[in-house]
Coordinates of N, CA and C in Angstrom, one line a residue:
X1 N 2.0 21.9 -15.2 CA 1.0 21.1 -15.9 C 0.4 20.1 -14.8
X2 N -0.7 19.7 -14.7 CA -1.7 18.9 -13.9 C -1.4 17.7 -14.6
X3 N -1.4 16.9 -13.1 CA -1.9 15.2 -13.4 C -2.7 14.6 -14.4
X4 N -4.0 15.7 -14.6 CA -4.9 15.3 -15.2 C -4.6 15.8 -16.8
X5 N -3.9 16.6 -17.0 CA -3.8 17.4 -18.5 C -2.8 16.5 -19.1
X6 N -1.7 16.3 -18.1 CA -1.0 14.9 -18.7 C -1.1 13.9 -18.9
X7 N -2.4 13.2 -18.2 CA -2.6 12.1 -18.6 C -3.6 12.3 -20.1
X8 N -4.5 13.1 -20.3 CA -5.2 13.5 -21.2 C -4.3 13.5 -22.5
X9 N -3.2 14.1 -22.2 CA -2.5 14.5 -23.5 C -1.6 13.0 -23.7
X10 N -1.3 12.5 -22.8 CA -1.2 11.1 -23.1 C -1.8 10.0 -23.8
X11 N -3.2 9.9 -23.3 CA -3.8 9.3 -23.7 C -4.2 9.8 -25.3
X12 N -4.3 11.2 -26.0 CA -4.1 11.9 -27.0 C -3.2 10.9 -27.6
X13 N -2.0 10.6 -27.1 CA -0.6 10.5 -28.5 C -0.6 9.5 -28.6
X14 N -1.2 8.0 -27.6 CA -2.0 6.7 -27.5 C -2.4 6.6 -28.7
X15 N -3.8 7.7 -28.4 CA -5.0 7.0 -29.6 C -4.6 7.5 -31.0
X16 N -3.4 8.7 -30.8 CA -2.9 8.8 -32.5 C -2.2 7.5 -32.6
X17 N -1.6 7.1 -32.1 CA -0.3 6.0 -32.5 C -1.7 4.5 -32.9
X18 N -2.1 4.1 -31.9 CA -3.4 3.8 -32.0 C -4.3 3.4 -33.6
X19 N -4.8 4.8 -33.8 CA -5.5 5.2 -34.7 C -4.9 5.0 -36.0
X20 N -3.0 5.1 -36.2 CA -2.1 5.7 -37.4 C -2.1 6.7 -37.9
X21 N -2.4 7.8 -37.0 CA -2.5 9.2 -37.6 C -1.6 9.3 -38.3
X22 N -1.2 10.1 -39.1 CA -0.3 11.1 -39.8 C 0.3 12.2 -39.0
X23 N 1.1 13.0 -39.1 CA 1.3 14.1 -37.8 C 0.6 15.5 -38.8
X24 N 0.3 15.2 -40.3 CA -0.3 16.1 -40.7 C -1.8 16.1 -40.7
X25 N -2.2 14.8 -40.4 CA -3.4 14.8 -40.2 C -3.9 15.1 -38.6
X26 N -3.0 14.7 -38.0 CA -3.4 15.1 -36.8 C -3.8 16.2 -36.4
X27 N -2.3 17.1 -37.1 CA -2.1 18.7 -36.6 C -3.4 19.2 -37.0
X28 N -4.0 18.7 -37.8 CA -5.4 19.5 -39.0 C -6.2 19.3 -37.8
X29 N -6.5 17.9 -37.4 CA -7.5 17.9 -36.9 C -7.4 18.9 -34.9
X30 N -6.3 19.1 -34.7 CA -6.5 19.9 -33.5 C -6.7 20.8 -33.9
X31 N -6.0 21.5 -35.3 CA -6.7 22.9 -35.4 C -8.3 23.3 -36.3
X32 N -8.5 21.9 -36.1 CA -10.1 21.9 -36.5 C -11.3 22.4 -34.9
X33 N -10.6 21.1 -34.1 CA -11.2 21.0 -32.7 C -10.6 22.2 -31.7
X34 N -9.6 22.8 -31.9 CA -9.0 23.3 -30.8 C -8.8 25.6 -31.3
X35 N -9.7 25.6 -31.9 CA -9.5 27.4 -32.5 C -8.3 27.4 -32.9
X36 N -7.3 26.3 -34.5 CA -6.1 27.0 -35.0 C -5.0 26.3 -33.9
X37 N -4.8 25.6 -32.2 CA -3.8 25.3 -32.0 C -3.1 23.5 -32.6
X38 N -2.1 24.2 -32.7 CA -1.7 22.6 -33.7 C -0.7 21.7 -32.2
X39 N -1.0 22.0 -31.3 CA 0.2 21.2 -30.2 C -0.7 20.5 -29.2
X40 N -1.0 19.7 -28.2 CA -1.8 19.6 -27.9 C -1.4 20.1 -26.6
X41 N 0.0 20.2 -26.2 CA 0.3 20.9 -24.9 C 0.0 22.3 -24.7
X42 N -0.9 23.0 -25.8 CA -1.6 24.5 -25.3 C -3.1 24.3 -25.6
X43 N -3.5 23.0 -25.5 CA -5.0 23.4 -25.5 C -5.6 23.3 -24.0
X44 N -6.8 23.5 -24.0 CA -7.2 23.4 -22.1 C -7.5 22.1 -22.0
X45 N -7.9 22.2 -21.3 CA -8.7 20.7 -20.7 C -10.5 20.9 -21.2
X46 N -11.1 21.6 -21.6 CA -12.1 21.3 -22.4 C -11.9 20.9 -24.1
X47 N -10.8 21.6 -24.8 CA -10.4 21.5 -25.7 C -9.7 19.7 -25.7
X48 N -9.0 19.7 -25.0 CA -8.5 18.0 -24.6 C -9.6 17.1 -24.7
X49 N -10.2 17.4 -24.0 CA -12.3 16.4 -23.8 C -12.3 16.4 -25.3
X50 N -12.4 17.3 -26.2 CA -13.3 17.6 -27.6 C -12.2 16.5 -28.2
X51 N -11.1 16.3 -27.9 CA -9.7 15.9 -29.4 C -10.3 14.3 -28.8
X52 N -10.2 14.3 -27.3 CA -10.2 12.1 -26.8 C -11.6 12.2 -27.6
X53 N -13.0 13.1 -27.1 CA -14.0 12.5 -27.8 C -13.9 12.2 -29.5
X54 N -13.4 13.4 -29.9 CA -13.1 12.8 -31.6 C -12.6 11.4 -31.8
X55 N -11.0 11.3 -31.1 CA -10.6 10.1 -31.6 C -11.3 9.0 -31.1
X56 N -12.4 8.9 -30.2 CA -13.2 7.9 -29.6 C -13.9 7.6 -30.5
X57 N -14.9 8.3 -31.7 CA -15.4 8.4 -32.4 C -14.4 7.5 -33.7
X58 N -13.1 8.8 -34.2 CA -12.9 7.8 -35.0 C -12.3 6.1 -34.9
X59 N -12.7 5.8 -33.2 CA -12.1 4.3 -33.5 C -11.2 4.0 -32.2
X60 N -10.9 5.2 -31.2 CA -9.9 5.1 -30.4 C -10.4 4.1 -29.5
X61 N -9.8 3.1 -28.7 CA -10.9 1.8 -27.7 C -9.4 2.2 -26.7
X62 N -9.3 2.9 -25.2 CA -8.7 2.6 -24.9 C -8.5 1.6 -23.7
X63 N -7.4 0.6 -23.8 CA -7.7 -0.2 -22.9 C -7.1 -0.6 -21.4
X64 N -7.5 -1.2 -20.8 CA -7.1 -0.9 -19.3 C -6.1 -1.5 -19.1
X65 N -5.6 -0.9 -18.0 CA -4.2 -2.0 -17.3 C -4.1 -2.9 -16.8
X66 N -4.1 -3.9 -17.0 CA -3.8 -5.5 -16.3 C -3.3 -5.3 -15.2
X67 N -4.1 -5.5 -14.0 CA -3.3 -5.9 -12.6 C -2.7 -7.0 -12.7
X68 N -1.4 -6.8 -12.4 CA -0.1 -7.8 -12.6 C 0.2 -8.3 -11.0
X69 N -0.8 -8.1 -10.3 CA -0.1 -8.3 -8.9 C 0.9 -8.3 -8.2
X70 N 1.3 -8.5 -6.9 CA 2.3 -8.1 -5.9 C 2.9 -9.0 -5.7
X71 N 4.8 -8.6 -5.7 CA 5.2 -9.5 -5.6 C 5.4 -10.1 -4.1
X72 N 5.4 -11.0 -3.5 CA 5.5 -11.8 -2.3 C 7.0 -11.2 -1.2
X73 N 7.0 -11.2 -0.5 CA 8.1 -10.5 0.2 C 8.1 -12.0 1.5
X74 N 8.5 -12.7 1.0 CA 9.3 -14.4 1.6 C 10.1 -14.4 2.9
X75 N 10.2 -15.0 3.5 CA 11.4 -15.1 4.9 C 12.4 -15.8 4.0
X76 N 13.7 -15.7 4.8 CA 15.2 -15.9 4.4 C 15.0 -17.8 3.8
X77 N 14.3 -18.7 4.5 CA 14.4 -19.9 4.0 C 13.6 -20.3 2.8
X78 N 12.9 -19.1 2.3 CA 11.8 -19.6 1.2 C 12.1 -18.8 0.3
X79 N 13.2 -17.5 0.5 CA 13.5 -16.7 -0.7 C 13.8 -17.9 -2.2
X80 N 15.0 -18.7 -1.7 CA 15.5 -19.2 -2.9 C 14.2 -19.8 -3.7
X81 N 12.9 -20.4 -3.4 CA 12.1 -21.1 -4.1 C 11.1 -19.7 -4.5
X82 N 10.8 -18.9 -3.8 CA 10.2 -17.1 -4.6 C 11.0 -16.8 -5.9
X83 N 12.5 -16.9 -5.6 CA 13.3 -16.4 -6.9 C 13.2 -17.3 -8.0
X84 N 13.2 -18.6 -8.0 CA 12.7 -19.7 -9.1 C 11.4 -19.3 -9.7
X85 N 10.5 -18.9 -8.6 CA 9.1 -19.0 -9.2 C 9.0 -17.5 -9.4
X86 N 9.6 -16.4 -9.3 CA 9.9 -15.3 -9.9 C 10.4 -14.9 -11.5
X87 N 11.6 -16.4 -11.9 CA 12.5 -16.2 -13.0 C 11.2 -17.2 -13.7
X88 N 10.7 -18.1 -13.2 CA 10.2 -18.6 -14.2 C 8.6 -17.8 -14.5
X89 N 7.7 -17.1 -14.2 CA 7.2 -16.1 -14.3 C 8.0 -15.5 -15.4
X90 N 9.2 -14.9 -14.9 CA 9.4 -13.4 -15.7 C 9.8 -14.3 -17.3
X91 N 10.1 -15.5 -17.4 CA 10.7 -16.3 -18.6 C 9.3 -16.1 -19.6
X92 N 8.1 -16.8 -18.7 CA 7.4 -16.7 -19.6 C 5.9 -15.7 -19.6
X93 N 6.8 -14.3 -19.2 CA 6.4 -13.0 -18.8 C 4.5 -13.4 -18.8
X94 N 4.7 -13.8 -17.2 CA 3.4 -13.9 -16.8 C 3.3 -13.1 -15.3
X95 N 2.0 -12.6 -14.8 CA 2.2 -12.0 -13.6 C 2.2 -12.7 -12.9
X96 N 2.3 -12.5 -11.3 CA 2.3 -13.0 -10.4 C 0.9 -13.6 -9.9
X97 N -0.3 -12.3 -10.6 CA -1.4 -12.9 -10.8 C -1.5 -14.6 -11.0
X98 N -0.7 -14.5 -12.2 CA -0.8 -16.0 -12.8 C -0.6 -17.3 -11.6
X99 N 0.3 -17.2 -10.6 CA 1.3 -17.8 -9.8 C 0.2 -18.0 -8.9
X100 N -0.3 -16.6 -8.2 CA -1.6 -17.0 -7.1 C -2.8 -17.8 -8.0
X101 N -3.2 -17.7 -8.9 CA -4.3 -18.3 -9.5 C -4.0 -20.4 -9.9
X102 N -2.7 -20.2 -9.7 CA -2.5 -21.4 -9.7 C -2.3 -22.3 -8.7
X103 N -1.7 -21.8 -7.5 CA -2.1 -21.6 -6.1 C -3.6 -22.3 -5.9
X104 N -4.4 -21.1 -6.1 CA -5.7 -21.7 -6.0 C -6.3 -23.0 -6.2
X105 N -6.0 -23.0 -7.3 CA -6.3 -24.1 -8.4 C -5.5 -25.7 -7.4
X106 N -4.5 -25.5 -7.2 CA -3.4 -26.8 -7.0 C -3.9 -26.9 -5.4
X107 N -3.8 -25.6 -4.6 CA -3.7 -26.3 -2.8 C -4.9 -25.3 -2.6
X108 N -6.2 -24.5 -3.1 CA -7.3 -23.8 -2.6 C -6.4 -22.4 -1.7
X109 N -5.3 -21.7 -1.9 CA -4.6 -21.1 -0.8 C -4.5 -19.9 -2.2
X110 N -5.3 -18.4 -1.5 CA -5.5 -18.0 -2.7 C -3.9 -16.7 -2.8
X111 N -3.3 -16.8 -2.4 CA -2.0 -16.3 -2.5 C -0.3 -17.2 -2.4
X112 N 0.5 -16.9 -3.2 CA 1.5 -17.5 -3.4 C 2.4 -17.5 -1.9
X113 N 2.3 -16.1 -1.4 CA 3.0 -15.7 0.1 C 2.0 -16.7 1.3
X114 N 1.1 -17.3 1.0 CA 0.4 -17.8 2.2 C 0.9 -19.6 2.0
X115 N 1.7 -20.0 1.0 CA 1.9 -21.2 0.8 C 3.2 -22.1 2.0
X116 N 3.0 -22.9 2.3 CA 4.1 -23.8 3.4 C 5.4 -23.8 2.2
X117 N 6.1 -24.5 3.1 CA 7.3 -24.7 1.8 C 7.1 -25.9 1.3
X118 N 6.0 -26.9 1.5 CA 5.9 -27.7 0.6 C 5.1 -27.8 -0.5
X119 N 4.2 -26.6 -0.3 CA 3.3 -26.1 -1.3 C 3.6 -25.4 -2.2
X120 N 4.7 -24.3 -1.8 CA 5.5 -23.5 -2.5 C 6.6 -24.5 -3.9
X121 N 7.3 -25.7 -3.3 CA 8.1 -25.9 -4.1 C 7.3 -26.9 -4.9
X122 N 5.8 -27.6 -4.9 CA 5.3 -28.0 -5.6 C 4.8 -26.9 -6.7
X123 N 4.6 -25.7 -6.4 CA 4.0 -24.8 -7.3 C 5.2 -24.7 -7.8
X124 N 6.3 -24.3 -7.5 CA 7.9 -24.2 -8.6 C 8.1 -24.9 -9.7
X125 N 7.2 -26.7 -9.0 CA 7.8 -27.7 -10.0 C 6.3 -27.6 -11.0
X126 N 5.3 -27.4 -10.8 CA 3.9 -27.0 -11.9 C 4.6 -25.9 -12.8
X127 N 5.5 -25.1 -12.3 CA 5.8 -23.9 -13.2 C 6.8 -24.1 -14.2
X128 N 7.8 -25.1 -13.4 CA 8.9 -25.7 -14.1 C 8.2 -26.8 -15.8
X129 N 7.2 -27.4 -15.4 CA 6.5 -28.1 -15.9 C 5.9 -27.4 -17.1
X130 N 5.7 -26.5 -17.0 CA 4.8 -25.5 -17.8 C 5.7 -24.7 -18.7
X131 N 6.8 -24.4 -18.2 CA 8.0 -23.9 -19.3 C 8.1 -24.7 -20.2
X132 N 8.3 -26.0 -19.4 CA 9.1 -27.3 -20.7 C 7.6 -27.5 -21.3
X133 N 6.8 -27.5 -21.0 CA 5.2 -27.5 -22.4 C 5.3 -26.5 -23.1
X134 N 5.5 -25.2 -22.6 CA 5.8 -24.1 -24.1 C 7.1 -24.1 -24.8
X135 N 8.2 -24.8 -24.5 CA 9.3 -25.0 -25.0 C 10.1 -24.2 -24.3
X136 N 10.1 -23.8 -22.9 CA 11.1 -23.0 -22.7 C 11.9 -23.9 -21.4
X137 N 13.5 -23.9 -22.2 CA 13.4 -24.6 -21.3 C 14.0 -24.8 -20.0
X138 N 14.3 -25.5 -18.7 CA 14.6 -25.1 -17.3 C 16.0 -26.0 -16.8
X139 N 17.0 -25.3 -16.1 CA 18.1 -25.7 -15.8 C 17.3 -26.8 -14.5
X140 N 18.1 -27.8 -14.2 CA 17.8 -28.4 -13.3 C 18.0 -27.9 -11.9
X141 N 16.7 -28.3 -11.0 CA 16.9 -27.1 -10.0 C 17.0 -29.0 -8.7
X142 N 18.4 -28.3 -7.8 CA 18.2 -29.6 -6.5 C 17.4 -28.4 -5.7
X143 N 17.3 -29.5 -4.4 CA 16.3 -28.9 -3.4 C 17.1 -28.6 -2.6

C-alpha cells in the first residue's frame, strides 16, 4: 500500500469520526461511491478522491497541523534552565513555538536556542509566572 492510499484512507476514517458516521451508514455510502465495495482498503485511489470529495461535501473541514516547533539542543551549562522551560511548556502543553514567540516579544531574539543565560532564565521566570496566572502551580526553582 502507497503513502498516498494511506494517507487518503486515513484521512477517510477522520472525516467519518469527524462527520459521526454510523459504520452502517458509512458502509452504504462507499458502496454507493465505490461499485458495491464496503472497505475502503479495496477501493483505488480514484474511488478514494470520490468518498474525501463526498465527505467534503457533507461537512468534512479537514484541518492542518500546528507546527509545534523544535526543540533547542543547549550546551551542558544551560541544559538545566531548557529542562525547566521544557517541563513548564509541556505542564501547560504549549509548543516551543510558544517559548520563541515570547522570546521575541521579551529580548527581540527570535529563537529560545539563541538566548544568553541571562535571557534564558528570565524567559524561565515569564513562564514560571504564567503557570501561577493559570493556576498551575511551580515548585521553587534556586539558580
Amino acid at each position: 500500500m502507497t503513502d498516498r492510499r494511506k494517507a487518503m484512507i486515513s484521512k477517510i476514517h477522520i472525516a467519518k469520526q469527524q462527520l459521526q458516521m454510523a459504520d452502517d451508514s458509512y458502509r452504504a455510502m462507499l458502496a454507493r461511491l465505490a461499485e458495491g465495495k464496503t472497505s475502503s482498503t479495496k477501493l483505488t485511489l480514484q474511488q478514494l478522491d470520490d468518498v474525501l470529495a463526498e465527505m467534503k461535501r457533507l461537512g468534512f473541514v479537514q484541518k492542518t497541523v500546528r507546527n509545534i516547533g523544535k526543540r533547542p539542543n543547549p550546551q551542558d551549562d544551560r541544559k538545566r534552565y531548557m529542562a525547566k522551560v521544557e517541563a513548564l511548556l509541556a505542564d501547560q502543553k504549549r509548543p516551543w513555538d510558544y517559548a520563541d514567540g515570547m522570546a521575541l516579544r521579551m529580548f527581540k531574539v527570535e529563537k529560545v536556542a539563541w538566548l544568553d543565560d541571562d535571557q534564558l532564565r528570565r524567559l524561565m521566570i515569564g513562564l514560571e509566572i504564567d503557570a501561577r496566572r493559570h493556576g498551575k502551580g511551580t515548585e521553587a526553582w534556586e539558580k
